[in-house]
Tab-separated table of C-alpha atoms and ligand atoms in Angstrom:
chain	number	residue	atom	x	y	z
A	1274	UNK	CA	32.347	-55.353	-17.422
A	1275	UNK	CA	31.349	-51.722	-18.915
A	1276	UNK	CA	29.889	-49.463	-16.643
A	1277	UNK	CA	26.065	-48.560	-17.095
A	1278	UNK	CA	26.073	-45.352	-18.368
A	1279	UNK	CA	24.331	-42.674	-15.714
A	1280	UNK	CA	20.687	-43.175	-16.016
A	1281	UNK	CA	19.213	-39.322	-16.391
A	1282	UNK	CA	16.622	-39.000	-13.352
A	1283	UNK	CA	12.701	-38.829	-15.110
A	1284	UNK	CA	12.300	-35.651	-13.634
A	1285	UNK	CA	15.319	-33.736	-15.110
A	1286	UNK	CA	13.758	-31.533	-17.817
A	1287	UNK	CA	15.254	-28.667	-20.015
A	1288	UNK	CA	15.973	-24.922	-18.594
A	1289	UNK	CA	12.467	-23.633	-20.233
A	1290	UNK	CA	10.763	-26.228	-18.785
A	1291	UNK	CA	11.852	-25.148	-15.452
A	1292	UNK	CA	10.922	-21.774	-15.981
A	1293	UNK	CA	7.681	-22.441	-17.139
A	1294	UNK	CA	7.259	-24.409	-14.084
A	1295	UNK	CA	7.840	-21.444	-11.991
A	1296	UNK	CA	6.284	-19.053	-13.949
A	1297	UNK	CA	3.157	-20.805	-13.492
A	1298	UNK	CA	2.966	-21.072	-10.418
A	1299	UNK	CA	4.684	-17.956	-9.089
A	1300	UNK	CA	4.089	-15.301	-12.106
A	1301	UNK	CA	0.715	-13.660	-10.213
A	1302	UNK	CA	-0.976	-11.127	-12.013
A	1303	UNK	CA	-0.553	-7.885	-10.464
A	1304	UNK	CA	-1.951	-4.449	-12.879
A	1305	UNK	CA	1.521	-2.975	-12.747
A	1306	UNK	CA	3.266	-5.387	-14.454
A	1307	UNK	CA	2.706	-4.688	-18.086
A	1308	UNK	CA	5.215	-7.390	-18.754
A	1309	UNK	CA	6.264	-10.490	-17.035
A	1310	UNK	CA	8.614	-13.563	-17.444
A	1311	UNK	CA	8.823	-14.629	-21.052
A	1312	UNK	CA	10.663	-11.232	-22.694
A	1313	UNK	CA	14.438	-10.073	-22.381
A	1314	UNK	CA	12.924	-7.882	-19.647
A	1315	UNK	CA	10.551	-6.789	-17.328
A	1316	UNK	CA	8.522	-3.869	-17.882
A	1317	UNK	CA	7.096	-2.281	-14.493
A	1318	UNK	CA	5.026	0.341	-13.688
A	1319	UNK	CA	5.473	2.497	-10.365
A	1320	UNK	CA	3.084	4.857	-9.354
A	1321	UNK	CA	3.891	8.452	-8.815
A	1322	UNK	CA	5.189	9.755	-5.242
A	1323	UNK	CA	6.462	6.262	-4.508
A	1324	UNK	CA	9.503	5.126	-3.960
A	1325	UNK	CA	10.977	1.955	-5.075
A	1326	UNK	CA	12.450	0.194	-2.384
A	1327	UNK	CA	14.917	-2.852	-3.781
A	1328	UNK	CA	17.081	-5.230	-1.962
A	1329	UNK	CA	18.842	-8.611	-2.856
A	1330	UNK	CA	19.656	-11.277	-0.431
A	1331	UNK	CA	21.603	-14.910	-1.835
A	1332	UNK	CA	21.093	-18.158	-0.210
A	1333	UNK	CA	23.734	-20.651	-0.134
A	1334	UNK	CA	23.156	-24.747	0.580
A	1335	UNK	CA	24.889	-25.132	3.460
A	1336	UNK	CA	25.581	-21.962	4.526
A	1337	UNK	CA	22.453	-20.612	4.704
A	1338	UNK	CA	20.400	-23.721	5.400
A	1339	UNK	CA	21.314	-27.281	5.588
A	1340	UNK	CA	21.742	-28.894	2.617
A	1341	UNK	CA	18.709	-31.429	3.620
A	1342	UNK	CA	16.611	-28.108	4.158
A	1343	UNK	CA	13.285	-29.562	2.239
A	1344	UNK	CA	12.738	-27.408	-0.989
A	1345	UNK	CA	9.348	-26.373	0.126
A	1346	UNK	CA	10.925	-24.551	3.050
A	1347	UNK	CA	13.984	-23.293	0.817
A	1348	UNK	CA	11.121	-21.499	-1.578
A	1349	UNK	CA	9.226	-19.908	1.680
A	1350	UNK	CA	12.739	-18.228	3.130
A	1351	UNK	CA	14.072	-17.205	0.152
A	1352	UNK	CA	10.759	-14.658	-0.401
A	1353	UNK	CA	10.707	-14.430	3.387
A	1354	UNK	CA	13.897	-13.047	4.086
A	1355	UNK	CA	13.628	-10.891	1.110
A	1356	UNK	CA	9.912	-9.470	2.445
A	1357	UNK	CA	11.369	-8.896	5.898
A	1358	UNK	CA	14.473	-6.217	4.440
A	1359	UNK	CA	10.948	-4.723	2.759
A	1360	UNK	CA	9.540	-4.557	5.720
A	1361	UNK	CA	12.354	-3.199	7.823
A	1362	UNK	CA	11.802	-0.194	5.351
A	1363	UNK	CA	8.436	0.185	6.003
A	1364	UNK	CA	8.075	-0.637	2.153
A	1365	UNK	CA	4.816	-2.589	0.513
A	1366	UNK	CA	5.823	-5.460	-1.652
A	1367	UNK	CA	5.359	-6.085	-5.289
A	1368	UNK	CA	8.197	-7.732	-7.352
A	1369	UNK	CA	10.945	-10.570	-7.271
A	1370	UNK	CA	13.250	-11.667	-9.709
A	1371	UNK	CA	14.929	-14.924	-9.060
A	1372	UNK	CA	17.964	-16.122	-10.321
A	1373	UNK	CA	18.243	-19.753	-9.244
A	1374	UNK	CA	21.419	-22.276	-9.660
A	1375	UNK	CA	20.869	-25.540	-9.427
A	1376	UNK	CA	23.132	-28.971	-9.295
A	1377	UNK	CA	20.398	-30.939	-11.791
A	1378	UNK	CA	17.353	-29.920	-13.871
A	1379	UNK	CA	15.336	-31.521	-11.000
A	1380	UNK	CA	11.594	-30.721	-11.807
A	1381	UNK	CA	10.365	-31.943	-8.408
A	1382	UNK	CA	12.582	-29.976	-6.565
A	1383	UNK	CA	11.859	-26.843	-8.541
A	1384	UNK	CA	7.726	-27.305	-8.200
A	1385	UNK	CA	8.520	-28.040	-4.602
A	1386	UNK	CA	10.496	-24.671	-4.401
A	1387	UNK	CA	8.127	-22.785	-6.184
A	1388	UNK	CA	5.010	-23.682	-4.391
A	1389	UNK	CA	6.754	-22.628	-0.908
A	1390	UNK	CA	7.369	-19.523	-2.427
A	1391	UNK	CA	4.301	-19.242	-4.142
A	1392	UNK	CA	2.701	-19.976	-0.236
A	1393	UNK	CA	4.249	-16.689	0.911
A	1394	UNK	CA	4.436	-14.675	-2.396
A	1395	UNK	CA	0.519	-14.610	-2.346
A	1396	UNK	CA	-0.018	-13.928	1.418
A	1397	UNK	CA	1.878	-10.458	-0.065
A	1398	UNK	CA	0.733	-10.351	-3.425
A	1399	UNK	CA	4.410	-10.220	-4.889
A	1400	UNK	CA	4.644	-11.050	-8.939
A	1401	UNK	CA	7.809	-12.764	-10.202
A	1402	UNK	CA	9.264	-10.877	-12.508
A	1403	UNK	CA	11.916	-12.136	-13.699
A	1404	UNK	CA	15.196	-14.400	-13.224
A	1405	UNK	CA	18.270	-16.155	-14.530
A	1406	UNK	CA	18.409	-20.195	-14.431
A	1407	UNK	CA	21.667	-21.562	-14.509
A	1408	UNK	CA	23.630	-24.828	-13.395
A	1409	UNK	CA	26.163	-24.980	-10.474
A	1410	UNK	CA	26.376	-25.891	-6.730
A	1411	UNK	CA	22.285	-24.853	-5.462
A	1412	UNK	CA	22.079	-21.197	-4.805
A	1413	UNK	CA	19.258	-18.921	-4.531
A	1414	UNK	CA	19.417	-14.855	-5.462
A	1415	UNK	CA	16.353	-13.162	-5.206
A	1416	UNK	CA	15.779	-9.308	-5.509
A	1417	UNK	CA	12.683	-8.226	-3.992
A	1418	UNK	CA	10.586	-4.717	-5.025
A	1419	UNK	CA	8.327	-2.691	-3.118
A	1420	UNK	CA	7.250	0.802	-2.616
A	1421	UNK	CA	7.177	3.398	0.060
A	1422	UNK	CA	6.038	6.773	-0.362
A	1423	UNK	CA	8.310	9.486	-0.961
A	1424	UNK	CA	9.626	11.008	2.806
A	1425	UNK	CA	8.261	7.588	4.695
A	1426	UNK	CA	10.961	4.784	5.008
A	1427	UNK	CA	12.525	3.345	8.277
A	1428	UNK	CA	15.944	4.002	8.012
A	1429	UNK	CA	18.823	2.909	10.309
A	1430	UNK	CA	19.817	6.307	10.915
A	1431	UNK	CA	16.537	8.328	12.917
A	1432	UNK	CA	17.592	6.603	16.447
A	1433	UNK	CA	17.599	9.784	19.161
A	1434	UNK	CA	18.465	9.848	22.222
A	1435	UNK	CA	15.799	8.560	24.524
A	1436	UNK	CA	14.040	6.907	22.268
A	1437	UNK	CA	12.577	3.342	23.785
A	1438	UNK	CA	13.680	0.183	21.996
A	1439	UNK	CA	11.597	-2.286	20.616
A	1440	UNK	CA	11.453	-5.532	18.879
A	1441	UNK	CA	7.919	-7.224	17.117
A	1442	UNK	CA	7.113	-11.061	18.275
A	1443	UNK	CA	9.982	-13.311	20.070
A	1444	UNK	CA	13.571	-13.813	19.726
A	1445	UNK	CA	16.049	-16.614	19.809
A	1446	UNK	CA	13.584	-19.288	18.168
A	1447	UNK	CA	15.314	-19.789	14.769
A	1448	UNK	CA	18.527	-20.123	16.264
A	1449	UNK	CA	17.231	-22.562	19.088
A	1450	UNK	CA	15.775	-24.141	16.215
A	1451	UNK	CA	18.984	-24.887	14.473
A	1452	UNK	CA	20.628	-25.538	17.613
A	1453	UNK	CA	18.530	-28.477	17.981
A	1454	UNK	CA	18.155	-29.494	14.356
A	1455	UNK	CA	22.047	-29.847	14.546
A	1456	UNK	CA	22.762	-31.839	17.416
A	1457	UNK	CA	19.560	-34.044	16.377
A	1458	UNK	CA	17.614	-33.608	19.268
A	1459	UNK	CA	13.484	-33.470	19.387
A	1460	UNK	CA	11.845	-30.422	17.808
A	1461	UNK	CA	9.218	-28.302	19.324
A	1462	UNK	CA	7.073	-27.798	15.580
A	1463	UNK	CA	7.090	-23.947	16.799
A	1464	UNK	CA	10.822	-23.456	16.452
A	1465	UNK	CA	11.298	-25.586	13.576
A	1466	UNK	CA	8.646	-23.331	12.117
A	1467	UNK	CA	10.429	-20.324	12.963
A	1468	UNK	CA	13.480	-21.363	11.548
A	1469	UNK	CA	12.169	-22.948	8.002
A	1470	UNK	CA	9.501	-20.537	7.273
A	1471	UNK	CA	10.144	-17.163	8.702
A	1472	UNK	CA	7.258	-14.707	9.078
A	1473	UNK	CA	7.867	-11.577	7.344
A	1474	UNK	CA	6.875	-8.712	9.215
A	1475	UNK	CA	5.313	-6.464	6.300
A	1476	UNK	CA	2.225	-4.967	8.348
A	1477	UNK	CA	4.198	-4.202	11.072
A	1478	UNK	CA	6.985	-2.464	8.839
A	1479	UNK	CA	3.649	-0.271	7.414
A	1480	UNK	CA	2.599	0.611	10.697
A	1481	UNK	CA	5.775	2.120	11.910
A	1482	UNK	CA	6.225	4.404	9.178
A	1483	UNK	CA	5.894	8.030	10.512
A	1484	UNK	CA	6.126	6.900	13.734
A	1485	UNK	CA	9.543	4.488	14.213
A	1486	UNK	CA	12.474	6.933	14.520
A	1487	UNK	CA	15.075	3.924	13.300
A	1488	UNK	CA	14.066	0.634	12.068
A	1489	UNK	CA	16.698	-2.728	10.774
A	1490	UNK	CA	15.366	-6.691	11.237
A	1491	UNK	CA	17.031	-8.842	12.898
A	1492	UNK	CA	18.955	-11.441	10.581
A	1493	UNK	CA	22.060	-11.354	12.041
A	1494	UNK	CA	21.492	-11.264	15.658
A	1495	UNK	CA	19.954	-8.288	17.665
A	1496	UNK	CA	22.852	-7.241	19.401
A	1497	UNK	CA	24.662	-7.214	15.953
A	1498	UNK	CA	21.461	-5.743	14.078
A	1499	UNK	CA	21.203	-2.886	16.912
A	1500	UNK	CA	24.555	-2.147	16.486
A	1501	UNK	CA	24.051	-1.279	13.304
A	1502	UNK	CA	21.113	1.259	13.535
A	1503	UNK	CA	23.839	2.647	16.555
A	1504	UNK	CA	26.531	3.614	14.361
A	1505	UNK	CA	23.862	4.825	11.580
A	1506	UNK	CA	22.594	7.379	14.088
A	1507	UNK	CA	25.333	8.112	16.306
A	1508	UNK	CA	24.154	6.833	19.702
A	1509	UNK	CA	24.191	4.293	21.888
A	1510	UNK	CA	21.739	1.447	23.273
A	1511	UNK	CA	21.171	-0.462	26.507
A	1512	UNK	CA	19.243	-3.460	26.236
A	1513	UNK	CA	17.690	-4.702	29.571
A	1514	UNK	CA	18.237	-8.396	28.642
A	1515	UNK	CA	15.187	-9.342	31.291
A	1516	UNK	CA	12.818	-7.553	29.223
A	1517	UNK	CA	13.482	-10.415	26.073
A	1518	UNK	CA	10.443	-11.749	24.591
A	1519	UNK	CA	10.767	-15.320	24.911
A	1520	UNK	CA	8.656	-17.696	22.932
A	1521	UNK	CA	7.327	-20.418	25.653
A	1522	UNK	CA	8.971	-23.628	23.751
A	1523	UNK	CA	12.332	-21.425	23.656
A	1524	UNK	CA	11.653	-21.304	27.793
A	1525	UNK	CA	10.995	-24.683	27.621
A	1526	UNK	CA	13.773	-26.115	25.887
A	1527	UNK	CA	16.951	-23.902	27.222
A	1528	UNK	CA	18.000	-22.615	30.529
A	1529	UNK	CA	18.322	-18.926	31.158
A	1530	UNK	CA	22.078	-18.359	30.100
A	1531	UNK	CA	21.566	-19.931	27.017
A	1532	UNK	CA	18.437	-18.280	26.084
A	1533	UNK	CA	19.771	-15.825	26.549
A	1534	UNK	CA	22.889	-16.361	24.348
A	1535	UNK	CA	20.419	-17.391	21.555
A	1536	UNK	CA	18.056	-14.275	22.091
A	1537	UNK	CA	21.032	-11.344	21.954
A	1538	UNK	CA	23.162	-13.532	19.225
A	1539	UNK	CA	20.902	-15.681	17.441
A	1540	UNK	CA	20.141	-14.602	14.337
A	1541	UNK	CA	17.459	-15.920	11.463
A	1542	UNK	CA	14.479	-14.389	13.500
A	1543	UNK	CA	13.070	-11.921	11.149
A	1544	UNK	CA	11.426	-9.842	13.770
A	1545	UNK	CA	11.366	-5.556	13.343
A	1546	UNK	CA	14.309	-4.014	15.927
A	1547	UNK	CA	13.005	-0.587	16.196
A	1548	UNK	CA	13.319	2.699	18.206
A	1549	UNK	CA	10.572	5.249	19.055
A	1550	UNK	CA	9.853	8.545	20.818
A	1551	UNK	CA	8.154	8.240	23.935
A	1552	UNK	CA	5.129	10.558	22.564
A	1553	UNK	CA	4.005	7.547	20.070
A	1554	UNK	CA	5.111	4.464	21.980
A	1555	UNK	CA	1.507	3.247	23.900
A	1556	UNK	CA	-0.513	4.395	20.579
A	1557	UNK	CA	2.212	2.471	18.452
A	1558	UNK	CA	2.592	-0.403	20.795
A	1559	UNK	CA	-1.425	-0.921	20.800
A	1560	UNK	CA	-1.981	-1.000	16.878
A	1561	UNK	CA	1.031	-3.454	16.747
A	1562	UNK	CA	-0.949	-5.732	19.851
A	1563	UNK	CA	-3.692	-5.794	16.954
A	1564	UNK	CA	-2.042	-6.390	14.135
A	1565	UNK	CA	-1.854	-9.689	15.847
A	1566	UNK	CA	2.277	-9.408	16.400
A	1567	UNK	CA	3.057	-7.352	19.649
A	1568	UNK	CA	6.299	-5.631	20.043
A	1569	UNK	CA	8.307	-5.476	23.727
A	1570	UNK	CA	10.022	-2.578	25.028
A	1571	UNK	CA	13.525	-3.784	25.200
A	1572	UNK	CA	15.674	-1.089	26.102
A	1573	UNK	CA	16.605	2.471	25.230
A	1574	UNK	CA	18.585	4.432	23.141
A	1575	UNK	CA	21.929	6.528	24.899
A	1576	UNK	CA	24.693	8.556	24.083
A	1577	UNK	CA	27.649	6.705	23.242
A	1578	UNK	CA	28.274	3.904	20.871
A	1579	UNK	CA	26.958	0.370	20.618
A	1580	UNK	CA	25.213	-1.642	22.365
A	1581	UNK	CA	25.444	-2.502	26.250
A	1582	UNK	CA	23.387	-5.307	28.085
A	1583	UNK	CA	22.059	-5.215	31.862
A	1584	UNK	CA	20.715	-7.825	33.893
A	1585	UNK	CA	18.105	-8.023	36.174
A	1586	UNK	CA	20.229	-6.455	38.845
A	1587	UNK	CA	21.487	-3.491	36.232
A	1588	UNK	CA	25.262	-5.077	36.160
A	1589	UNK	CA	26.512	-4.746	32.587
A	1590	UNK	CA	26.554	-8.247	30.829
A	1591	UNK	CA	29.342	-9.245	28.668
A	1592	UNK	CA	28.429	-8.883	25.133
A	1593	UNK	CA	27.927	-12.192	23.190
A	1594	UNK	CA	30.013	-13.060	19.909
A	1595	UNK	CA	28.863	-11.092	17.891
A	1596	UNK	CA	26.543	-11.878	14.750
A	1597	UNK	CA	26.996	-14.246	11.926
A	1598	UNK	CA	29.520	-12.740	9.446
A	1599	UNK	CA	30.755	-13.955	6.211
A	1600	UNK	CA	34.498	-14.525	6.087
A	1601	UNK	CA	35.449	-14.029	9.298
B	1311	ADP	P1	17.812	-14.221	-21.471
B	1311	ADP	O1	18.543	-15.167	-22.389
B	1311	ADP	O2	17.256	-13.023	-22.139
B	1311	ADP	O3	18.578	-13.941	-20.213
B	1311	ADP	P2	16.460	-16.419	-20.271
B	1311	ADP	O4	16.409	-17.498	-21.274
B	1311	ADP	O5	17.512	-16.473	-19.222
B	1311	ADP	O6	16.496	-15.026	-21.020
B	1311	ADP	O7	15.056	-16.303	-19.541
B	1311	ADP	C1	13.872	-16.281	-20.278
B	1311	ADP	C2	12.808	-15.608	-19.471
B	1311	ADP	O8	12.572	-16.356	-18.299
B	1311	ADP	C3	13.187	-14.201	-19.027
B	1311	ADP	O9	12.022	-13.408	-19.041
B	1311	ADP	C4	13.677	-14.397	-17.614
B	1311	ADP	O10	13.459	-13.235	-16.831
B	1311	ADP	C5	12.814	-15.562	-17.171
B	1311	ADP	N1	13.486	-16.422	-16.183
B	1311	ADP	C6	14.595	-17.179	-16.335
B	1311	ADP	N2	14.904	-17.857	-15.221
B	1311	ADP	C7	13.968	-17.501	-14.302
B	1311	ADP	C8	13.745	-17.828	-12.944
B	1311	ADP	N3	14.535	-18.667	-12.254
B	1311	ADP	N4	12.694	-17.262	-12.327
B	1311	ADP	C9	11.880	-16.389	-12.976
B	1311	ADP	N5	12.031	-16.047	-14.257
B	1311	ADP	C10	13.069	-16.581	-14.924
B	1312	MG	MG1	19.274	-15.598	-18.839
């Protein structure tokens, strides 16, 4: 007997139809751009004694999020993880451009995906741009815009000695999150929240410019994303690992070594590692307490090189692996 020939899926449309799918519902209006999706370009207009601020992060099926990741969720991190670099910058959002691969012409999965970015994109009032649409295993590139004003960014570099650390909200929930996802065990909706739909911290990011001496968010892990704003300035680090923010379902749901683990290792959290001088901590510390997303005093900068970690008892901890890398 002949085969049936492949039945095409309803839903799989043409490449323009796709794009007019996310156009709609992700191509906000914004007064500087004088031209959006539709030409061979974008035309952009940036206002004067701003910087642009532009970064590009890729997301991979399966590498970075399980390929059953719902496309909703896959829409909402993209922009999110994008946002948070802006924010790490101290940079105000405005642009994306999107270049998307995809398996099938799936029109579901792309409305899906565009709504959980639009979610996000208008909680920041970021326009898409812009993009490329092309077919091959699903991955996602976006390249997110913003401005800061000229002299004002966060850079990894300002740490000085003496400065306090800090870190915005809680860490170790995304990677508790997958933790559990993975070995199939019951989800508190918190960490699964913090793990699928990230919370860029853009109002944070503003309100450490002029006052954050070094600035980086934690993606990687934030013994791995401290390290790096320690070799960008040239000192040192020592975390007290008792002084953690903890989110109470990460309590819940691991004992203390493990938490740990997850909070100095775990990476997909999103929150602002920072350092600041002493002078502007309690002001700083206050206006982040009502920006409703408090930051903890963590630890403090030192000379020497990377980062150390003390217990409760001030005996050096060994250092967990280090963060996610790519080919290692
Ligand atoms: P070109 O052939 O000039 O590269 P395309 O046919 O790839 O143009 O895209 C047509 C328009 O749609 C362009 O303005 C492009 O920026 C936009 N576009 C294509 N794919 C996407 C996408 N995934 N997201 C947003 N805009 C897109
Ligand atoms: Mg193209």
């Amino acid at each position: 007997m002949r085969r049936k020939p492949e039945t095409r899926v309803a839903a799989d449309v043409a490449e323009f139809a796709l794009i007019d799918l996310i156009r709609e519902r992700c191509g906000a209006t914004r007064a500087d751009v004088r031209l959006g999706i539709g030409d061979d370009a974008a035309l952009l207009a940036i206002a004067p004694g701003q910087l642009l601020a532009v970064s590009t992060d890729t997301l991979v099926a399966g590498v970075h999020f399980p390929d059953d990741t719902a496309a909703h969720d896959i829409g909402w991190k993209t922009l999110a993880v994008n946002l948070s670099d802006l924010a790490a910058m101290g940079a105000e959002p405005a642009w994306a451009t999107l270049a998307l691969t995809l398996p099938r012409a799936d029109a579901n999965w792309v409305t899906e995906f565009a709504d959980g970015f639009a979610e996000l994109a208008r909680q920041h009032r970021v326009a898409l741009v812009g993009g490329d649409t092309t077919q091959g295993p699903l991955s996602i590139t976006l390249t997110i815009h913003g401005f800061v004003p000229e002299g004002m960014a966060l850079m990894r570099s300002g740490a000085r000695l003496g400065d306090g650390v800090y870190v915005t909200g809680t860490l170790g929930d995304a990677a508790a999150g997958l933790r559990l996802s993975s070995s199939r065990q019951a989800m508190p909706a918190h960490l699964s929240a913090r793990l699928h739909r990230p919370t860029p911290r853009i109002a944070q990011g503003l309100l450490l410019r002029g006052r954050a001496s070094a600035c980086i968010d934690v993606s990687d892990g934030l013994v791995a994303d401290l390290g790096h704003i320690c070799t960008a300035s040239g000192v040192g680090a020592q975390i007290d690992s008792g002084l953690l923010p903890a989110s109470p379902q990460l309590t819940a749901a691991f004992g203390a070594d493990e938490r740990r683990a997850l909070q100095l290792a775990g990476g997909d959290d999103y929150e602002l590692c920072f350092t600041a001088p002493d002078a502007l901590a309690s002001e700083l510390l206050r206006d982040l307490a009502d920006s409703g997303c408090a930051a903890t005093r963590i630890g403090r900068v030192v000379a020497g090189a990377g980062v150390q970690v003390r217990d409760e008892n001030g005996n050096s901890l060994p250092l967990p692996h280090a963060g996610w890398e790519h080919f290692a």
